[in-house]
Coordinates of C-alpha atoms in Angstrom, one line a residue:
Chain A
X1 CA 100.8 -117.3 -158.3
X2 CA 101.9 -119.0 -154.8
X3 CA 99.3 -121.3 -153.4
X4 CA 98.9 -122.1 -149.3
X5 CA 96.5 -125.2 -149.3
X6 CA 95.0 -124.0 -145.9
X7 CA 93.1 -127.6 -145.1
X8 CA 94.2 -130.8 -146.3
X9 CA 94.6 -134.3 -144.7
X10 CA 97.3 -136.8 -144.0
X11 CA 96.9 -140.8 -143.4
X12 CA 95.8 -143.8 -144.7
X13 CA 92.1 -143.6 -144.9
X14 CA 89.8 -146.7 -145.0
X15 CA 88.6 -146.9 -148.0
X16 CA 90.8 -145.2 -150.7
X17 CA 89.8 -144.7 -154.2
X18 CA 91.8 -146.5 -156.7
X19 CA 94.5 -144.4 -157.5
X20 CA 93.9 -142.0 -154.9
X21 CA 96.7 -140.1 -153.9
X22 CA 96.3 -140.2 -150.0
X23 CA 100.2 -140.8 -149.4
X24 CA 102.3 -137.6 -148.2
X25 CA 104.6 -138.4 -150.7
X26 CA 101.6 -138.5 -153.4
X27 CA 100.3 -135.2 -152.0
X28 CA 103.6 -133.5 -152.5
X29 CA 104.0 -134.3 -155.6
X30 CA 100.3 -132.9 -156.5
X31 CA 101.6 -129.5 -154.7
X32 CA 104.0 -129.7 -157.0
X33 CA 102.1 -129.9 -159.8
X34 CA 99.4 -127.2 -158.8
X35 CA 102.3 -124.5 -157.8
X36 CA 101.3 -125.9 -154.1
X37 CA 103.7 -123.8 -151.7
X38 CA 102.6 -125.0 -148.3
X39 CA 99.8 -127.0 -147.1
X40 CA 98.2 -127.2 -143.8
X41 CA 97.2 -130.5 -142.8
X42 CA 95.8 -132.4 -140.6
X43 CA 95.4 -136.3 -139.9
X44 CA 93.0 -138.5 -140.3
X45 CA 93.6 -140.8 -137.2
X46 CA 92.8 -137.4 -135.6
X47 CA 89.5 -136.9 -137.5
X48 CA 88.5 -140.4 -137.8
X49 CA 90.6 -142.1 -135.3
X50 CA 91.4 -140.3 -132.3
X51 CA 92.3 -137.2 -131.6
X52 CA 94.9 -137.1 -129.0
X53 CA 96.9 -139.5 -131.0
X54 CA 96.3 -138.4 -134.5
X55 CA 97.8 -134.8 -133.9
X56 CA 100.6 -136.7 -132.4
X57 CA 100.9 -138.5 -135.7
X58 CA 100.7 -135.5 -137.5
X59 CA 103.7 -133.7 -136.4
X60 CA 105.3 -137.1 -137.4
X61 CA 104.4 -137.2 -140.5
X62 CA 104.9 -133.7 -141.7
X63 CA 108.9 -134.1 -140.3
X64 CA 108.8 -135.6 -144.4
X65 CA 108.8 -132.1 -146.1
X66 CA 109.1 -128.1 -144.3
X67 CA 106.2 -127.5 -146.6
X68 CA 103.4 -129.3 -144.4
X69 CA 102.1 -127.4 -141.8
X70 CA 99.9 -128.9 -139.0
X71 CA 96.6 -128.1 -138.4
X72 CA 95.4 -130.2 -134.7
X73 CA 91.6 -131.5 -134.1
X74 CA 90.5 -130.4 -131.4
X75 CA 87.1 -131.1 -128.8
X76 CA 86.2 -130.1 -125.6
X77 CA 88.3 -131.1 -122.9
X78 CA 84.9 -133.2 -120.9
X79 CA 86.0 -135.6 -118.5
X80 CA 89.3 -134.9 -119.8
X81 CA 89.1 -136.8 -122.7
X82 CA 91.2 -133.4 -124.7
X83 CA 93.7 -131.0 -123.5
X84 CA 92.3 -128.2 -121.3
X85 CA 92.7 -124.7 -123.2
X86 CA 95.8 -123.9 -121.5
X87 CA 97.6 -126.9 -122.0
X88 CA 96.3 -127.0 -125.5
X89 CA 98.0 -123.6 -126.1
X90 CA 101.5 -124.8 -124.4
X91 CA 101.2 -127.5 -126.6
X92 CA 100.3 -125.7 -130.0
X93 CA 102.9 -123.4 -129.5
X94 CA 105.5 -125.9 -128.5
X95 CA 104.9 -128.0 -132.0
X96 CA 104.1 -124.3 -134.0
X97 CA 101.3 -124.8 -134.5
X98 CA 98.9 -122.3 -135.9
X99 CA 95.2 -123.4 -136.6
X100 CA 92.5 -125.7 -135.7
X101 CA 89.9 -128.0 -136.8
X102 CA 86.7 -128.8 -135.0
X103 CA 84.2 -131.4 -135.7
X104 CA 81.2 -131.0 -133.5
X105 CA 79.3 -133.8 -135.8
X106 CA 82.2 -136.0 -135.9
X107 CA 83.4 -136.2 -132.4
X108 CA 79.8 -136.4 -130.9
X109 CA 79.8 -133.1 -129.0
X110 CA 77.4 -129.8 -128.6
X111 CA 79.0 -126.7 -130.5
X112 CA 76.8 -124.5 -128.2
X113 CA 78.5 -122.5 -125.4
X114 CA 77.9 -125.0 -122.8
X115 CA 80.0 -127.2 -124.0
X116 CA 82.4 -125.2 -126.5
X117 CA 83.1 -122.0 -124.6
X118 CA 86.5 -122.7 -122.7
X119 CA 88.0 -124.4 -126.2
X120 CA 86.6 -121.3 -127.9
X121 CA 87.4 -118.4 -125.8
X122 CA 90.6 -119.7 -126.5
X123 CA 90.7 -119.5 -130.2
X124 CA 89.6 -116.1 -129.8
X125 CA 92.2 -114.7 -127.3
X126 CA 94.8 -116.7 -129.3
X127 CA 93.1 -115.6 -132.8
X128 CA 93.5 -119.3 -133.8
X129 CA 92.0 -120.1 -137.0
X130 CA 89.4 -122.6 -136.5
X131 CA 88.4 -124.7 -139.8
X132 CA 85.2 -127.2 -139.6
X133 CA 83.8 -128.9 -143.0
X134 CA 80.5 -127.4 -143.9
X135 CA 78.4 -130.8 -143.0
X136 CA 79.9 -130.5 -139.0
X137 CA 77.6 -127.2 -139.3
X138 CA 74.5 -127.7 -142.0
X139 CA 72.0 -125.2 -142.3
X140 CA 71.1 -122.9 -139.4
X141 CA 73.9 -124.6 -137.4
X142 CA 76.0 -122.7 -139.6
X143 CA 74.8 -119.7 -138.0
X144 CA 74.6 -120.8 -134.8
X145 CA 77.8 -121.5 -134.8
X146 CA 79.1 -118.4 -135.9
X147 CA 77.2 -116.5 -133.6
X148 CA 78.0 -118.4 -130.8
X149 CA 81.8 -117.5 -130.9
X150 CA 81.6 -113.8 -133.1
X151 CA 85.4 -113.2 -131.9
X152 CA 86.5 -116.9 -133.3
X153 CA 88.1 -116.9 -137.0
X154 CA 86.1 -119.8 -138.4
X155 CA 87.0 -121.3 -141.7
X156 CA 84.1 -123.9 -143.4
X157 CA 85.7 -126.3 -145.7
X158 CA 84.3 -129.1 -147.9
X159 CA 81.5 -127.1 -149.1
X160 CA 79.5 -128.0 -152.5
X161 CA 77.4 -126.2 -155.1
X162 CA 73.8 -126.2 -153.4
X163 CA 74.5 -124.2 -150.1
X164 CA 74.6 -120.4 -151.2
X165 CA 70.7 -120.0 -149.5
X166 CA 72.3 -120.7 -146.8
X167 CA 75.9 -119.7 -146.3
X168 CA 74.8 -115.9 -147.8
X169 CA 72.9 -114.5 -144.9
X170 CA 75.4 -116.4 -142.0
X171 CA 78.1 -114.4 -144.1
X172 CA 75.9 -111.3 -143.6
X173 CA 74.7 -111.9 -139.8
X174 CA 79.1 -113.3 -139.3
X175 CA 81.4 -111.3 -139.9
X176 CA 84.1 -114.0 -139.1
X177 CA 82.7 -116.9 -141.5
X178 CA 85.4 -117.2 -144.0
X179 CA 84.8 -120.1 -146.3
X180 CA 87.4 -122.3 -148.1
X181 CA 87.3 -122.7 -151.3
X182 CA 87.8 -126.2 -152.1
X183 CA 84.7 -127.7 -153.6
X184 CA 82.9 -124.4 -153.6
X185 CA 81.2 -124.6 -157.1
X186 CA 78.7 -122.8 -157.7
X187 CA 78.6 -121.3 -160.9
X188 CA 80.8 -118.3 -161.6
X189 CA 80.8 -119.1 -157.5
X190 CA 84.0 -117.0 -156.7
X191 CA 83.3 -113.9 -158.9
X192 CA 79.6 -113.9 -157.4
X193 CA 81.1 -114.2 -153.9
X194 CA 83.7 -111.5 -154.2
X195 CA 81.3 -109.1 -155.8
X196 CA 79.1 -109.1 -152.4
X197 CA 81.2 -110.0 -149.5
X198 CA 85.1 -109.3 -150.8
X199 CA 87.9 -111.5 -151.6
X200 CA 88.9 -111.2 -148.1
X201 CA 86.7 -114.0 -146.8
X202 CA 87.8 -116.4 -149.5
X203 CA 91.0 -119.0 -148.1
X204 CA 92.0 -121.7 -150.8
X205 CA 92.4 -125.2 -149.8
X206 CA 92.0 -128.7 -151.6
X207 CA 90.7 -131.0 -149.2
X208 CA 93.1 -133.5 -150.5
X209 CA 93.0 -136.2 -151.2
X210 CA 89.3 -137.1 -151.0
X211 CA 89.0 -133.9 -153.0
X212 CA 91.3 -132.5 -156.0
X213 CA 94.0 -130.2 -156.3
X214 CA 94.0 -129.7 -159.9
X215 CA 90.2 -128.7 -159.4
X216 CA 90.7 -126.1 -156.6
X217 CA 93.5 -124.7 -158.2
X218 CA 91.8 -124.2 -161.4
X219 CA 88.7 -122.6 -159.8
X220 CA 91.1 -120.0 -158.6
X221 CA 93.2 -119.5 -161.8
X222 CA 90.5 -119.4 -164.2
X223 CA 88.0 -117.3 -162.5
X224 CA 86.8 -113.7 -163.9
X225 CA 88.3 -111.8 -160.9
X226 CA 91.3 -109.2 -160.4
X227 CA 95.1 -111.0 -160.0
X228 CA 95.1 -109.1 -156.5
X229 CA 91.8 -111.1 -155.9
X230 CA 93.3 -114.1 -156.6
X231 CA 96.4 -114.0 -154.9
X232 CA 94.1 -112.6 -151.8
X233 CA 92.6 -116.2 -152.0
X234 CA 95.4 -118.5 -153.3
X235 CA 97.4 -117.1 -149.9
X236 CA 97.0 -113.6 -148.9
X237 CA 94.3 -114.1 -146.7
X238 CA 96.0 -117.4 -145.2
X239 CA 98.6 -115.3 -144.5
X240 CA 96.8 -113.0 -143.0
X241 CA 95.3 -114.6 -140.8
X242 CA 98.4 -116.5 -139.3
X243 CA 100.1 -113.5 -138.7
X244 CA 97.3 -112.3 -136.2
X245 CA 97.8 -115.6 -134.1
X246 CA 98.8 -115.1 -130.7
X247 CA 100.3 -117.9 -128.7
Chain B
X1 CA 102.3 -124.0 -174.8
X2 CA 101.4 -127.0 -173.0
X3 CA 97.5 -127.1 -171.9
X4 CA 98.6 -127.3 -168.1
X5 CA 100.0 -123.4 -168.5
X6 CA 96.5 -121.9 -169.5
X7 CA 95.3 -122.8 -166.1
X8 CA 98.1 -121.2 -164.3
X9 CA 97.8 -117.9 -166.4
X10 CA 94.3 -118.0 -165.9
X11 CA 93.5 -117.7 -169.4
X12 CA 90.9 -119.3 -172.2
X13 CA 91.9 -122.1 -173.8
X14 CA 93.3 -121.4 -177.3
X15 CA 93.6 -123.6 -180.8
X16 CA 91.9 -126.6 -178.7
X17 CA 87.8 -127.8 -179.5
X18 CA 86.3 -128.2 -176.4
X19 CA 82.7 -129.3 -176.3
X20 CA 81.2 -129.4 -173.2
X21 CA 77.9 -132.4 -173.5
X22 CA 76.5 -131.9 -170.6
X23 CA 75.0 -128.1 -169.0
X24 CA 71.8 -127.3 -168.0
X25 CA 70.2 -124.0 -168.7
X26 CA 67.7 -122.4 -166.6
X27 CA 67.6 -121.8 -162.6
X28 CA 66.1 -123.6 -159.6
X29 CA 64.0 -123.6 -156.1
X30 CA 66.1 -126.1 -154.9
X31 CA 69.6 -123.9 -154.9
X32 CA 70.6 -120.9 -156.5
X33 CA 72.7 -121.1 -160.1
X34 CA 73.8 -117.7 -160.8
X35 CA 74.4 -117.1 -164.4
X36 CA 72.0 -119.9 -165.5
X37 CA 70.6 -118.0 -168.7
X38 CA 72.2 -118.2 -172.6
X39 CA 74.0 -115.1 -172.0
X40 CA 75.6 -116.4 -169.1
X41 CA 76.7 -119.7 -170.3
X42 CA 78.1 -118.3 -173.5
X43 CA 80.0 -115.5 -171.2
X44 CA 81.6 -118.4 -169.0
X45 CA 82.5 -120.4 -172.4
X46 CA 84.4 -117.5 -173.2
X47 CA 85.7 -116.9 -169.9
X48 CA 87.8 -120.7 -170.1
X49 CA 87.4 -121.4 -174.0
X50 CA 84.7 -123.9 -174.4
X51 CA 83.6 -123.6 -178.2
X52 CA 80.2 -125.8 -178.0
X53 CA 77.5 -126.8 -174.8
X54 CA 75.1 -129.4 -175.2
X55 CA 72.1 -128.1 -172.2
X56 CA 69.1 -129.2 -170.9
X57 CA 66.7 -127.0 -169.0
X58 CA 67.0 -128.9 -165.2
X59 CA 64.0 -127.2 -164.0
X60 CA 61.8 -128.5 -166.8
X61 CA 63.1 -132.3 -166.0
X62 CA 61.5 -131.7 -162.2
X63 CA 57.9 -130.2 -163.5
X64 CA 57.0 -128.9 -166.8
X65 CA 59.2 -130.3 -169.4
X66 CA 57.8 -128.8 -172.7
X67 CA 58.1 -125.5 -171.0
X68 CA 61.8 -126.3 -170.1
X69 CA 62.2 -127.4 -174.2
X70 CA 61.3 -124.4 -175.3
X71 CA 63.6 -122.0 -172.5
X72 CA 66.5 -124.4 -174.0
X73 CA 65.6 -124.8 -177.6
X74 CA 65.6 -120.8 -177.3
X75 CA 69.1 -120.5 -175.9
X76 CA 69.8 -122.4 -179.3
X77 CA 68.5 -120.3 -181.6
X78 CA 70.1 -117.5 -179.4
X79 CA 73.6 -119.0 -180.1
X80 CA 73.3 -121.8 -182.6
X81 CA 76.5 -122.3 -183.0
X82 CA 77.1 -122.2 -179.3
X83 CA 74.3 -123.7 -177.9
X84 CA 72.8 -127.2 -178.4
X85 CA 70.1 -128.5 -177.0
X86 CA 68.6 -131.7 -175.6
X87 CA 65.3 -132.3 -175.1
X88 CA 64.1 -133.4 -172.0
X89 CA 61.8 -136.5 -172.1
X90 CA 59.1 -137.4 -169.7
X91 CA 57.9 -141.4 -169.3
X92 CA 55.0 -140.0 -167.8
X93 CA 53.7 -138.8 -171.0
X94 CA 53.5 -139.8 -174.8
X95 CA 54.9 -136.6 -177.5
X96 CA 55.4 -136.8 -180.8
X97 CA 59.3 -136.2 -181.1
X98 CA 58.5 -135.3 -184.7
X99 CA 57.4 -132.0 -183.3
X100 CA 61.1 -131.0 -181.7
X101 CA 63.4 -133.4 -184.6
X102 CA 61.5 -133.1 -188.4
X103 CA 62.5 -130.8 -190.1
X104 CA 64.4 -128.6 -187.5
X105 CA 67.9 -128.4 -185.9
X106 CA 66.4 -126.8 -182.7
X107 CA 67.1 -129.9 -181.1
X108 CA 70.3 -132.2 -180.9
X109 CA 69.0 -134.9 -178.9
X110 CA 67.4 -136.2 -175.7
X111 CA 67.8 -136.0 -172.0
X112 CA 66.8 -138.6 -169.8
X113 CA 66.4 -138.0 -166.4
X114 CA 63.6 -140.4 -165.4
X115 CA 65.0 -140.2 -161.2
X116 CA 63.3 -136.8 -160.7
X117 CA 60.3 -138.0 -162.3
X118 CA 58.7 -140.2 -160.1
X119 CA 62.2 -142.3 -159.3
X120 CA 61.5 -144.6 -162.5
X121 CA 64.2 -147.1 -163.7
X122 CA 65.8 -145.6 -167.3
X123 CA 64.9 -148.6 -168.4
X124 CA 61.2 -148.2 -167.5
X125 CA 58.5 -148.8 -170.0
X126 CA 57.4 -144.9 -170.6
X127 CA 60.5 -144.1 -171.9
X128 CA 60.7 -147.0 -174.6
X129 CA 59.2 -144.7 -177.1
X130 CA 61.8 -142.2 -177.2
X131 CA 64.8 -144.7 -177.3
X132 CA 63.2 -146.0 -180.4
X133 CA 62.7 -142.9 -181.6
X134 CA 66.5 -142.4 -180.9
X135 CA 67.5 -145.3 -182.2
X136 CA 65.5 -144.8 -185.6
X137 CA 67.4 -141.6 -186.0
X138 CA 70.9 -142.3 -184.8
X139 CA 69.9 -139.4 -181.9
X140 CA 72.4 -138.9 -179.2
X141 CA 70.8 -139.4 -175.4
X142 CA 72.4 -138.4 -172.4
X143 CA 71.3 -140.3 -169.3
X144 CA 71.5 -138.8 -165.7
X145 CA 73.6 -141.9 -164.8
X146 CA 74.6 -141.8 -161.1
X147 CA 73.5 -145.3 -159.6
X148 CA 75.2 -148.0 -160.3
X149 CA 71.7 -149.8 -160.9
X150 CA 71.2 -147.0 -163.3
X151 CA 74.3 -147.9 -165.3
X152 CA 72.9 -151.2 -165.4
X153 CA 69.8 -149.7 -166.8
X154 CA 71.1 -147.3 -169.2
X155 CA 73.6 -150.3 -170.6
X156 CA 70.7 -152.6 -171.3
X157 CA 68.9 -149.9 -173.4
X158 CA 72.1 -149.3 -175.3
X159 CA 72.0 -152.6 -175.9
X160 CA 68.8 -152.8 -177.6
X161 CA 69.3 -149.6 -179.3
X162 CA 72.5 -150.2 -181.0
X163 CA 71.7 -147.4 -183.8
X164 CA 71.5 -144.6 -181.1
X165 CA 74.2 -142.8 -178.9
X166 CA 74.1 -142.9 -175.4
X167 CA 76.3 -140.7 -172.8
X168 CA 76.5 -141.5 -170.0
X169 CA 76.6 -138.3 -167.5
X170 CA 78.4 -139.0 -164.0
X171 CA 78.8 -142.6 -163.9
X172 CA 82.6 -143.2 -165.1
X173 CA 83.3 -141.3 -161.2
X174 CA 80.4 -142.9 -159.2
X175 CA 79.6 -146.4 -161.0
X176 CA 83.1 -147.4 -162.2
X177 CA 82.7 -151.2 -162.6
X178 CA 79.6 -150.9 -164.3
X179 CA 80.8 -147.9 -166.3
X180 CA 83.7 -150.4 -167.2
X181 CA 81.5 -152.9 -168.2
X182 CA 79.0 -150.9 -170.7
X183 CA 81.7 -149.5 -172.9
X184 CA 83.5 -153.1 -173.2
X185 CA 79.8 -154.1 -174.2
X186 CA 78.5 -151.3 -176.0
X187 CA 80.2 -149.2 -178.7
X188 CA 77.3 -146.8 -178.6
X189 CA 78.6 -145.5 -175.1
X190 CA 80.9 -142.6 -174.0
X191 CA 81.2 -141.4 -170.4
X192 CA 81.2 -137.8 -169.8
X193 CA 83.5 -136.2 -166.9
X194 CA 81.0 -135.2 -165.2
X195 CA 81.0 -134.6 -161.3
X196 CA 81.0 -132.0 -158.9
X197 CA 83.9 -133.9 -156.4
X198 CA 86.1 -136.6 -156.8
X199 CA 89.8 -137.2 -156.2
X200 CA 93.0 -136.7 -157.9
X201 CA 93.9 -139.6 -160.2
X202 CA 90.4 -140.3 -160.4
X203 CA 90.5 -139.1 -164.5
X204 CA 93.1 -141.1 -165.1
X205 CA 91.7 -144.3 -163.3
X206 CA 89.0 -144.2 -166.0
X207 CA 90.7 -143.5 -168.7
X208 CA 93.2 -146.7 -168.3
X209 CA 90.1 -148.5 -167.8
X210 CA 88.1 -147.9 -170.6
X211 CA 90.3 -145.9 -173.3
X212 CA 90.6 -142.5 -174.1
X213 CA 88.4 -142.5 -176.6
X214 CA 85.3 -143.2 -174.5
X215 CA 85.5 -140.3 -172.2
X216 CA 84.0 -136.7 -173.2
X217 CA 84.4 -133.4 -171.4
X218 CA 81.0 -132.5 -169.2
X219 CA 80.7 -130.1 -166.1
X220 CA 77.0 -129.9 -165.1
X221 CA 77.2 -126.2 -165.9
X222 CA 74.9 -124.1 -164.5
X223 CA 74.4 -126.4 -161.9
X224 CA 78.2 -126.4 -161.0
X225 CA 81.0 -124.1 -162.1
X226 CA 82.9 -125.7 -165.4
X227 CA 86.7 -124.3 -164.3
X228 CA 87.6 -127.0 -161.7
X229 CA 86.8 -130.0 -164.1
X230 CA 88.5 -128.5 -167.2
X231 CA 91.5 -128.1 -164.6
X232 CA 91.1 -131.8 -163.7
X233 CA 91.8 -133.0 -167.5
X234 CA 94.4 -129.6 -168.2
X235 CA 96.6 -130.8 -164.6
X236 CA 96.1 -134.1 -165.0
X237 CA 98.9 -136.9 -165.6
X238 CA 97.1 -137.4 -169.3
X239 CA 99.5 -136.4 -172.5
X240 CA 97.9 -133.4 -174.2
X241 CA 96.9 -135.7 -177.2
X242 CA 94.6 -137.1 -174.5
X243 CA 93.5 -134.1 -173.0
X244 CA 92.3 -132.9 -176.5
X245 CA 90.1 -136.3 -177.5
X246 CA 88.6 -136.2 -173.8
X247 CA 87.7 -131.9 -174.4
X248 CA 86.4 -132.0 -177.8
X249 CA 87.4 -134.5 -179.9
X250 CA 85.5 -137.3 -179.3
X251 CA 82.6 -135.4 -178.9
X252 CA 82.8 -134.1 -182.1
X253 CA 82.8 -137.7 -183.6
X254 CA 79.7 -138.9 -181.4
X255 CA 77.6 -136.3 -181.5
X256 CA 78.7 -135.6 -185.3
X257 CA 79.1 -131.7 -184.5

C-alpha cells in the first residue's frame, strides 16, 4: 500500500526528545521504513518561529529529497505582517505549492470572518487544502470554524482519543471537515468512523516527528476496513484533493 | 516472516504471545470508547493477534469501584483464557481482598489508580493495606504511573514490598529518569508501553536504558485503539527477539501466565 504523509514537520525544534528523529534525513529514513511515498511538510520556524521565513526555509530544506512536499503557514495578511491573498497565490504557485496550514491559536489571530475572510475566500476559489491541529480549534471552535468557511477544504490534524463528542456532530453540521489520521485513537476509531461518515473524509498523516510513523501507519494497516478503504486513507483522498487545486 | 510484514499486510499476528497488561473494560461520561465491552476487546484481539488482556473497569476507578470489579471480573469468566482481570482498589475504603483472591481465579491482581480518587499520592496511607496484601501473596499491581512524582511514589512502595510485582503503566514515555531509576533499584518493576503519543525512537530510548527485559506490551485499550502501539514495537529498529520479550514474553514471566 502507498502512503502520502499529508502533514508532517521539518526543523530543529526546541526541545527534542532523546532520540527523536526530527532531522530530514531521520524522517526519510522513517518513510522508508513505513512504505512512506511522499510527505507534505511544513516547518517549524514557520509554526513556531515565523512565518514568512519559515516557508522560505522550507522550500530549502525539502530541495534534500523530490519526496517532500511543502505545505506553507499561513495568517492574515493585518498590517501586512503576511502576504495578501493574491500575492500568496503567485507565490504558492511559483514554489508548487499545494496546501496550507493555519494556526489561529498559535499565531494570535481571530478565525472568524472578520479577520479570516480574504485568506479564506482564497482557499476556497483556489480549493487549497487548509490543515490546522485540532487544539488551534477545541470544541465548538471546531464548528465555528467549519462553518465559517463551508467552501474551505479543512483538514484537522493532531487529534487524540477523547474528542469523538465533539468532532461527530461538526462532521455532521461540515461537510468539508476531513480529519487526519495521525493520533486519532479511539478504539476501533477508523472502522467506527468509516461506518458513519465514509472513508472519504479520512487523510493519513504522522505528525512526525513529535508523533510516530510506525503508529499511524499501523492504525491504517491493521484496521478491520476494506483494502479500497485503506488505500482511500493511506493516499487516495490526498490525492484527491490536490488534484481539485486550482492556482 | 519478519514481524514488521504483518503490519503492512494488515494481518493478526501469528506463532507470537502477545499479552497485552494493561486495558480497561467498560465505557465512560468523560469520552466515548466504542467497543468497550468483553466481546469487543476479544474481537479486536483477534483483529491484530493479541492472545491475553490484563483490564480494569476505568469507570469503576472514578466512582463505584466494587461495581466496576464485578463488570471486569465478569468479562473473565466470559473469556478466562482471554480476559484477566485486576481489581481496582480504593484508599478511601477498607475491603477484605480475601473476598476477590481466596479461593478464586476471578482476579489476577490490583489496579491502582489513587489520582482519580481524590488526587492521593500512590504512596498514601489508604492504600498500604492492599500492597501488603500484594506483597503477602506475590500479586501483580499495575499503577496509573504518569507523574514523575508518581514514579517516585510507586518506586518507594516497590521498595517496601519486595515480594509483590509492580507495573508500571505510562511512565517509561512520560517519567523516563525516574522510570530509569526504579528498575535499576527494584527488580520487582517492569514498564509497560503504554501511551497514546510519543515519538519515533522513543521504544528504543527505553529499551537501551533499562533492558529489554523490563518493558511489557500495554495499549490502554478501550480507552485508546491497541494497533498503533503494537506497530510501534512491530516497525521499530528492535530485533524480533526483542520485539517478542517486549509483546509477551516477559509478561508471561511476571505475571506467571
Amino acid at each position: 500500500m502507498r502512503f502520502i504523509d499529508a502533514s508532517c514537520r521539518l526543523g530543529m525544534p526546541a526541545a527534542p526528545g532523546e532520540g527523536m528523529p526530527w532531522k530530514t534525513e531521520e524522517i526519510l529514513e522513517l518513510m522508508d521504513r513505513c512504505h512512506i511515498e511522499q510527505a507534505f511538510a511544513y516547518h517549524i520556524v514557520a509554526r513556531d518561529g515565523e512565518v514568512e521565513d519559515g516557508n522560505g526555509l522550507l522550500m530549502e530544506e525539502i530541495k534534500k529529497d523530490s519526496r517532500l512536499q511543502p505545505q506553507w503557514c499561513a495568517m492574515p495578511a493585518t498590517f501586512r505582517e503576511f502576504l495578501h491573498a493574491d500575492a500568496l497565490g503567485d507565490a504558492m504557485k511559483k514554489n508548487g505549492v499545494k496546501t496550507l496550514r493555519i494556526a489561529p491559536k498559535g499565531f494570535a489571530h481571530s478565525a472568524m470572518p472578520y479577520a479570516m475572510k480574504e485568506l479564506m475566500d482564497f482557499a476556497a476559489q483556489s480549493r487549497v487544502p487548509v490543515f490546522f491541529d485540532y487544539g488551534e480549534a477545541v470544541g465548538d471552535a471546531l464548528y465555528d470554524l467549519c462553518s465559517a468557511y463551508p467552501d474551505v477544504k479543512f483538514v484537522v490534524t493532531n487529534t487524540a482519543y477523547a474528542l469523538n463528542r465533539f468532532l461527530g456532530p461538526v462532521l455532521d453540521a461540515c461537510p468539508n471537515l476531513y480529519v487526519g489520521t495521525g493520533n486519532y485513537v479511539p478504539h476501533q476509531g477508523l472502522e467506527t468512523f468509516c461506518r458513519y461518515y465514509s472513508a472519504d473524509r479520512l487523510i493519513f498523516n504522522t505528525n512526525l516527528p513529535f508523533g510516530s510513523a510506525t503508529a499511524a501507519v499501523s492504525l491504517v494497516c491493521l484496521a478491520n476496513i476494506s483494502k479500497e478503504e485503506k488505500e482511500k486513507i493511506a493516499c487516495g483522498n490526498m490525492e484527491r484533493l490536490l488534484s481539485e487545486v486550482r492556482l | 516472516m519478519d514481524l514488521k510484514e504483518y503490519v503492512f499486510l494488515g494481518k493478526e499476528l501469528k506463532d507470537t504471545y502477545v499479552v497485552d497488561v494493561h486495558i480497561h473494560v467498560g465505557g465512560s461520561t468523560r469520552y466515548q470508547k466504542p467497543g468497550n465491552d468483553a466481546d469487543s476487546v476479544v474481537y479486536t484481539m483477534d483483529r491484530v493477534g493479541v492472545d491475553v488482556v490484563c483490564a480494569s473497569c476505568s469507570p469503576g476507578a472514578y466512582c463505584d469501584w466494587k461495581w466496576g470489579n464485578e463488570m471486569c471480573a465478569d468479562a473473565h469468566e466470559k473469556y478466562p483464557d482471554r480476559i484477566k482481570a485486576y481489581a481496582v482498589v480504593n484508599p478511601h475504603y477498607t475491603f477484605d481482598l480475601d473476598a476477590y483472591f481466596a479461593n478464586s481465579d476471578r482476579f489476577l491482581g490490583l489496579k491502582v489508580i489513587p489520582f482519580v480518587q481524590g488526587t492521593l499520592p500512590i504512596d498514601c496511607p489508604g492504600l498500604q493495606p492492599y500492597y501488603e496484601y500484594a506483597d503477602k501473596y506475590g500479586l501483580p499491581v499495575l499503577f496509573h504511573a504518569w507523574m514523575a512524582s508518581e514514579v517516585k511514589d510507586a518506586t518507594a512502595v516497590a521498595k517496601r514490598y519486595p515480594n509483590a510485582r509492580f507495573i508500571f503503566g505510562h511512565s517509561g514515555f512520560t517519567a523516563f529518569e525516574e522510570s530509569v531509576a526504579a528498575c535499576k533499584q527494584c527488580d520487582n518493576v517492569l514498564l509497560d508501553t503504554t501511551i497514546s503519543d510519543t515519538y519515533d525512537g522513543a521504544l528504543e530510548r527505553l529499551v537501551n536504558a533499562v533492558g529489554v527485559d523490563r518493558v511489557a506490551f500495554g495499549t490502554d485499550l478501550t480507552a485508546f485503539e491497541c494497533s498503533h502501539i503494537l506497530g510501534r514495537i512491530l516497525l521499530s529498529r528492535l530485533s524480533d527477539t526483542d520485539k517478542e520479550k517486549i509483546l509477551g514474553l516477559n509478561a508471561k514471566q511476571f505475571l506467571k501466565l
